[in-house]
Amino acid sequence: MDTNNRLFLISQTYATLFSVTNKLQAVGDESMRELTSRQLMALIAIVHIPEGEVTLNAIASKLGATKQSTAQIINNLKSKGYLESEKSKVDARSVNIVMTENGKKVFKQANEQGSIFLQDIFQAFSTEELAQFWELLKKLYQFDGEKQDGFEAEGRVL
């Protein structure tokens, strides 16, 4: 394959990935009532981090996002009464983010809505295609040498 064709494919892949991500976020936001896609992903990240270790940095790392953009999402969820901060029992300098009872209720509802949304958007993919696509996305995530701290493990039960 010549260099020009490879560069063309790389740029088209990046542009398409960018567009798909934006489209999925917009359609996902429309499909849920109480939360945006980014807010739901933040809550999913929270339940996949061990209790007592749910810091802003840990959430940002789990999401592959900046601390600043994660703080904006977390502050919005706090203002809605879905999250609150509490001092760490392990490290007095650290603050943990915890889901309120109302947050747990909204999370469960949004998770159900999100599950239906995901099944709809991936209906054209076979199980084998989904497995291959996931592997390729994880490979892409590691472009800078950092391995994704994903969501493979079962999250905490709320």
mmCIF file of C-alpha atoms in Angstrom:
data_model
loop_
_atom_site.group_PDB
_atom_site.id
_atom_site.type_symbol
_atom_site.label_atom_id
_atom_site.label_comp_id
_atom_site.label_asym_id
_atom_site.label_seq_id
_atom_site.Cartn_x
_atom_site.Cartn_y
_atom_site.Cartn_z
ATOM 1 C CA MET A 1 0.000 0.000 0.000
ATOM 2 C CA ASP A 2 1.428 3.358 -0.926
ATOM 3 C CA THR A 3 1.926 6.159 1.594
ATOM 4 C CA ASN A 4 -0.705 8.454 0.074
ATOM 5 C CA ASN A 5 -3.382 5.779 0.229
ATOM 6 C CA ARG A 6 -2.433 4.947 3.841
ATOM 7 C CA LEU A 7 -2.617 8.635 4.839
ATOM 8 C CA PHE A 8 -5.981 8.921 3.101
ATOM 9 C CA LEU A 9 -7.319 5.892 5.024
ATOM 10 C CA ILE A 10 -5.923 7.215 8.314
ATOM 11 C CA SER A 11 -7.540 10.630 7.859
ATOM 12 C CA GLN A 12 -10.853 9.121 6.761
ATOM 13 C CA THR A 13 -10.849 6.729 9.711
ATOM 14 C CA TYR A 14 -10.162 9.556 12.156
ATOM 15 C CA ALA A 15 -12.820 11.827 10.615
ATOM 16 C CA THR A 16 -15.373 9.021 10.618
ATOM 17 C CA LEU A 17 -14.558 8.040 14.213
ATOM 18 C CA PHE A 18 -14.947 11.676 15.250
ATOM 19 C CA SER A 19 -18.314 11.966 13.448
ATOM 20 C CA VAL A 20 -19.590 8.643 14.780
ATOM 21 C CA THR A 21 -18.672 9.614 18.342
ATOM 22 C CA ASN A 22 -20.532 12.919 18.046
ATOM 23 C CA LYS A 23 -23.549 11.274 16.428
ATOM 24 C CA LEU A 24 -23.725 8.542 19.069
ATOM 25 C CA GLN A 25 -23.519 11.120 21.841
ATOM 26 C CA ALA A 26 -26.263 13.291 20.301
ATOM 27 C CA VAL A 27 -28.621 10.375 19.635
ATOM 28 C CA GLY A 28 -27.829 8.874 23.042
ATOM 29 C CA ASP A 29 -28.667 12.177 24.729
ATOM 30 C CA GLU A 30 -32.028 12.225 22.953
ATOM 31 C CA SER A 31 -32.824 8.665 24.006
ATOM 32 C CA MET A 32 -32.413 9.274 27.748
ATOM 33 C CA ARG A 33 -34.611 11.341 29.994
ATOM 34 C CA GLU A 34 -32.599 12.471 33.012
ATOM 35 C CA LEU A 35 -28.970 12.163 31.943
ATOM 36 C CA THR A 36 -26.746 12.911 28.985
ATOM 37 C CA SER A 37 -24.551 10.169 27.540
ATOM 38 C CA ARG A 38 -21.479 11.701 29.174
ATOM 39 C CA GLN A 39 -23.237 11.881 32.556
ATOM 40 C CA LEU A 40 -24.300 8.234 32.285
ATOM 41 C CA MET A 41 -20.742 7.204 31.387
ATOM 42 C CA ALA A 42 -19.459 9.100 34.445
ATOM 43 C CA LEU A 43 -21.891 7.182 36.663
ATOM 44 C CA ILE A 44 -20.881 3.910 35.009
ATOM 45 C CA ALA A 45 -17.236 4.792 35.703
ATOM 46 C CA ILE A 46 -18.090 5.471 39.355
ATOM 47 C CA VAL A 47 -19.580 1.998 39.870
ATOM 48 C CA HIS A 48 -16.506 0.439 38.209
ATOM 49 C CA ILE A 49 -14.082 2.080 40.652
ATOM 50 C CA PRO A 50 -13.621 0.428 44.054
ATOM 51 C CA GLU A 51 -15.600 2.109 46.816
ATOM 52 C CA GLY A 52 -13.481 4.586 48.731
ATOM 53 C CA GLU A 53 -11.279 5.241 45.676
ATOM 54 C CA VAL A 54 -13.790 7.231 43.604
ATOM 55 C CA THR A 55 -11.871 10.469 43.159
ATOM 56 C CA LEU A 56 -12.166 12.983 40.352
ATOM 57 C CA ASN A 57 -8.816 11.759 38.992
ATOM 58 C CA ALA A 58 -9.947 8.119 39.073
ATOM 59 C CA ILE A 59 -13.169 8.948 37.206
ATOM 60 C CA ALA A 60 -11.283 11.007 34.594
ATOM 61 C CA SER A 61 -8.790 8.183 34.108
ATOM 62 C CA LYS A 62 -11.553 5.593 33.712
ATOM 63 C CA LEU A 63 -13.274 7.798 31.107
ATOM 64 C CA GLY A 64 -10.057 8.669 29.279
ATOM 65 C CA ALA A 65 -11.009 12.336 29.758
ATOM 66 C CA THR A 66 -9.372 15.410 31.226
ATOM 67 C CA LYS A 67 -9.821 16.272 34.865
ATOM 68 C CA GLN A 68 -11.413 19.590 33.837
ATOM 69 C CA SER A 69 -14.088 18.087 31.578
ATOM 70 C CA THR A 70 -14.786 15.376 34.151
ATOM 71 C CA ALA A 71 -15.140 18.000 36.897
ATOM 72 C CA GLN A 72 -17.747 19.789 34.787
ATOM 73 C CA ILE A 73 -19.789 16.589 34.419
ATOM 74 C CA ILE A 74 -19.442 15.708 38.122
ATOM 75 C CA ASN A 75 -20.424 19.223 39.233
ATOM 76 C CA ASN A 76 -23.497 19.074 37.013
ATOM 77 C CA LEU A 77 -24.488 15.728 38.530
ATOM 78 C CA LYS A 78 -23.932 17.158 42.020
ATOM 79 C CA SER A 79 -26.166 20.136 41.230
ATOM 80 C CA LYS A 80 -28.917 17.701 40.195
ATOM 81 C CA GLY A 81 -28.528 15.917 43.535
ATOM 82 C CA TYR A 82 -27.225 12.667 41.996
ATOM 83 C CA LEU A 83 -23.729 12.843 43.497
ATOM 84 C CA GLU A 84 -22.071 14.263 46.581
ATOM 85 C CA SER A 85 -18.536 14.551 47.920
ATOM 86 C CA GLU A 86 -17.291 13.097 51.163
ATOM 87 C CA LYS A 87 -13.892 13.084 52.832
ATOM 88 C CA SER A 88 -11.900 9.936 52.287
ATOM 89 C CA LYS A 89 -11.684 7.583 55.237
ATOM 90 C CA VAL A 90 -8.279 6.437 53.962
ATOM 91 C CA ASP A 91 -6.615 9.738 52.971
ATOM 92 C CA ALA A 92 -7.726 12.940 54.722
ATOM 93 C CA ARG A 93 -6.440 14.995 51.762
ATOM 94 C CA SER A 94 -8.658 13.133 49.313
ATOM 95 C CA VAL A 95 -12.336 13.572 48.472
ATOM 96 C CA ASN A 96 -14.498 10.708 47.264
ATOM 97 C CA ILE A 97 -17.479 11.057 44.980
ATOM 98 C CA VAL A 98 -20.522 9.029 46.029
ATOM 99 C CA MET A 99 -23.877 8.461 44.396
ATOM 100 C CA THR A 100 -26.925 9.618 46.339
ATOM 101 C CA GLU A 101 -30.046 7.468 46.627
ATOM 102 C CA ASN A 102 -31.693 9.638 43.969
ATOM 103 C CA GLY A 103 -28.587 9.237 41.813
ATOM 104 C CA LYS A 104 -28.782 5.452 42.141
ATOM 105 C CA LYS A 105 -32.424 5.515 41.071
ATOM 106 C CA VAL A 106 -31.734 7.701 38.025
ATOM 107 C CA PHE A 107 -28.669 5.611 37.170
ATOM 108 C CA LYS A 108 -30.700 2.392 37.092
ATOM 109 C CA GLN A 109 -33.348 3.984 34.858
ATOM 110 C CA ALA A 110 -30.768 5.505 32.501
ATOM 111 C CA ASN A 111 -28.831 2.239 32.372
ATOM 112 C CA GLU A 112 -31.975 0.444 31.196
ATOM 113 C CA GLN A 113 -32.630 3.126 28.567
ATOM 114 C CA GLY A 114 -28.975 2.993 27.538
ATOM 115 C CA SER A 115 -29.094 -0.771 27.143
ATOM 116 C CA ILE A 116 -31.991 -0.498 24.700
ATOM 117 C CA PHE A 117 -30.182 2.290 22.842
ATOM 118 C CA LEU A 118 -26.984 0.218 22.541
ATOM 119 C CA GLN A 119 -28.849 -2.851 21.333
ATOM 120 C CA ASP A 120 -30.520 -0.735 18.647
ATOM 121 C CA ILE A 121 -27.338 0.894 17.347
ATOM 122 C CA PHE A 122 -25.339 -2.347 17.271
ATOM 123 C CA GLN A 123 -28.090 -4.561 15.844
ATOM 124 C CA ALA A 124 -26.361 -4.829 12.440
ATOM 125 C CA PHE A 125 -23.184 -6.256 14.032
ATOM 126 C CA SER A 126 -22.628 -9.958 14.610
ATOM 127 C CA THR A 127 -21.143 -11.077 17.903
ATOM 128 C CA GLU A 128 -17.854 -11.779 16.104
ATOM 129 C CA GLU A 129 -17.833 -8.285 14.546
ATOM 130 C CA LEU A 130 -18.485 -6.701 17.944
ATOM 131 C CA ALA A 131 -15.611 -8.649 19.495
ATOM 132 C CA GLN A 132 -13.263 -7.624 16.666
ATOM 133 C CA PHE A 133 -14.427 -3.992 16.777
ATOM 134 C CA TRP A 134 -13.835 -3.860 20.544
ATOM 135 C CA GLU A 135 -10.321 -5.295 20.125
ATOM 136 C CA LEU A 136 -9.541 -2.726 17.420
ATOM 137 C CA LEU A 137 -10.812 0.141 19.580
ATOM 138 C CA LYS A 138 -8.666 -1.019 22.511
ATOM 139 C CA LYS A 139 -5.686 -1.178 20.144
ATOM 140 C CA LEU A 140 -6.413 2.370 18.959
ATOM 141 C CA TYR A 141 -6.730 3.594 22.556
ATOM 142 C CA GLN A 142 -3.163 2.452 23.187
ATOM 143 C CA PHE A 143 -1.649 4.742 20.501
ATOM 144 C CA ASP A 144 0.245 6.577 23.278
ATOM 145 C CA GLY A 145 1.282 3.438 25.144
ATOM 146 C CA GLU A 146 -1.433 3.772 27.786
ATOM 147 C CA LYS A 147 -3.683 0.754 28.171
ATOM 148 C CA GLN A 148 -7.380 1.423 28.671
ATOM 149 C CA ASP A 149 -8.689 0.826 32.169
ATOM 150 C CA GLY A 150 -11.994 -0.389 30.838
ATOM 151 C CA PHE A 151 -15.291 -1.604 32.118
ATOM 152 C CA GLU A 152 -14.800 -5.350 31.688
ATOM 153 C CA ALA A 153 -15.270 -6.188 35.352
ATOM 154 C CA GLU A 154 -18.722 -6.142 36.848
ATOM 155 C CA GLY A 155 -19.452 -2.834 38.566
ATOM 156 C CA ARG A 156 -20.446 -2.483 42.197
ATOM 157 C CA VAL A 157 -24.045 -3.348 42.965
ATOM 158 C CA LEU A 158 -26.046 -0.289 43.969
#
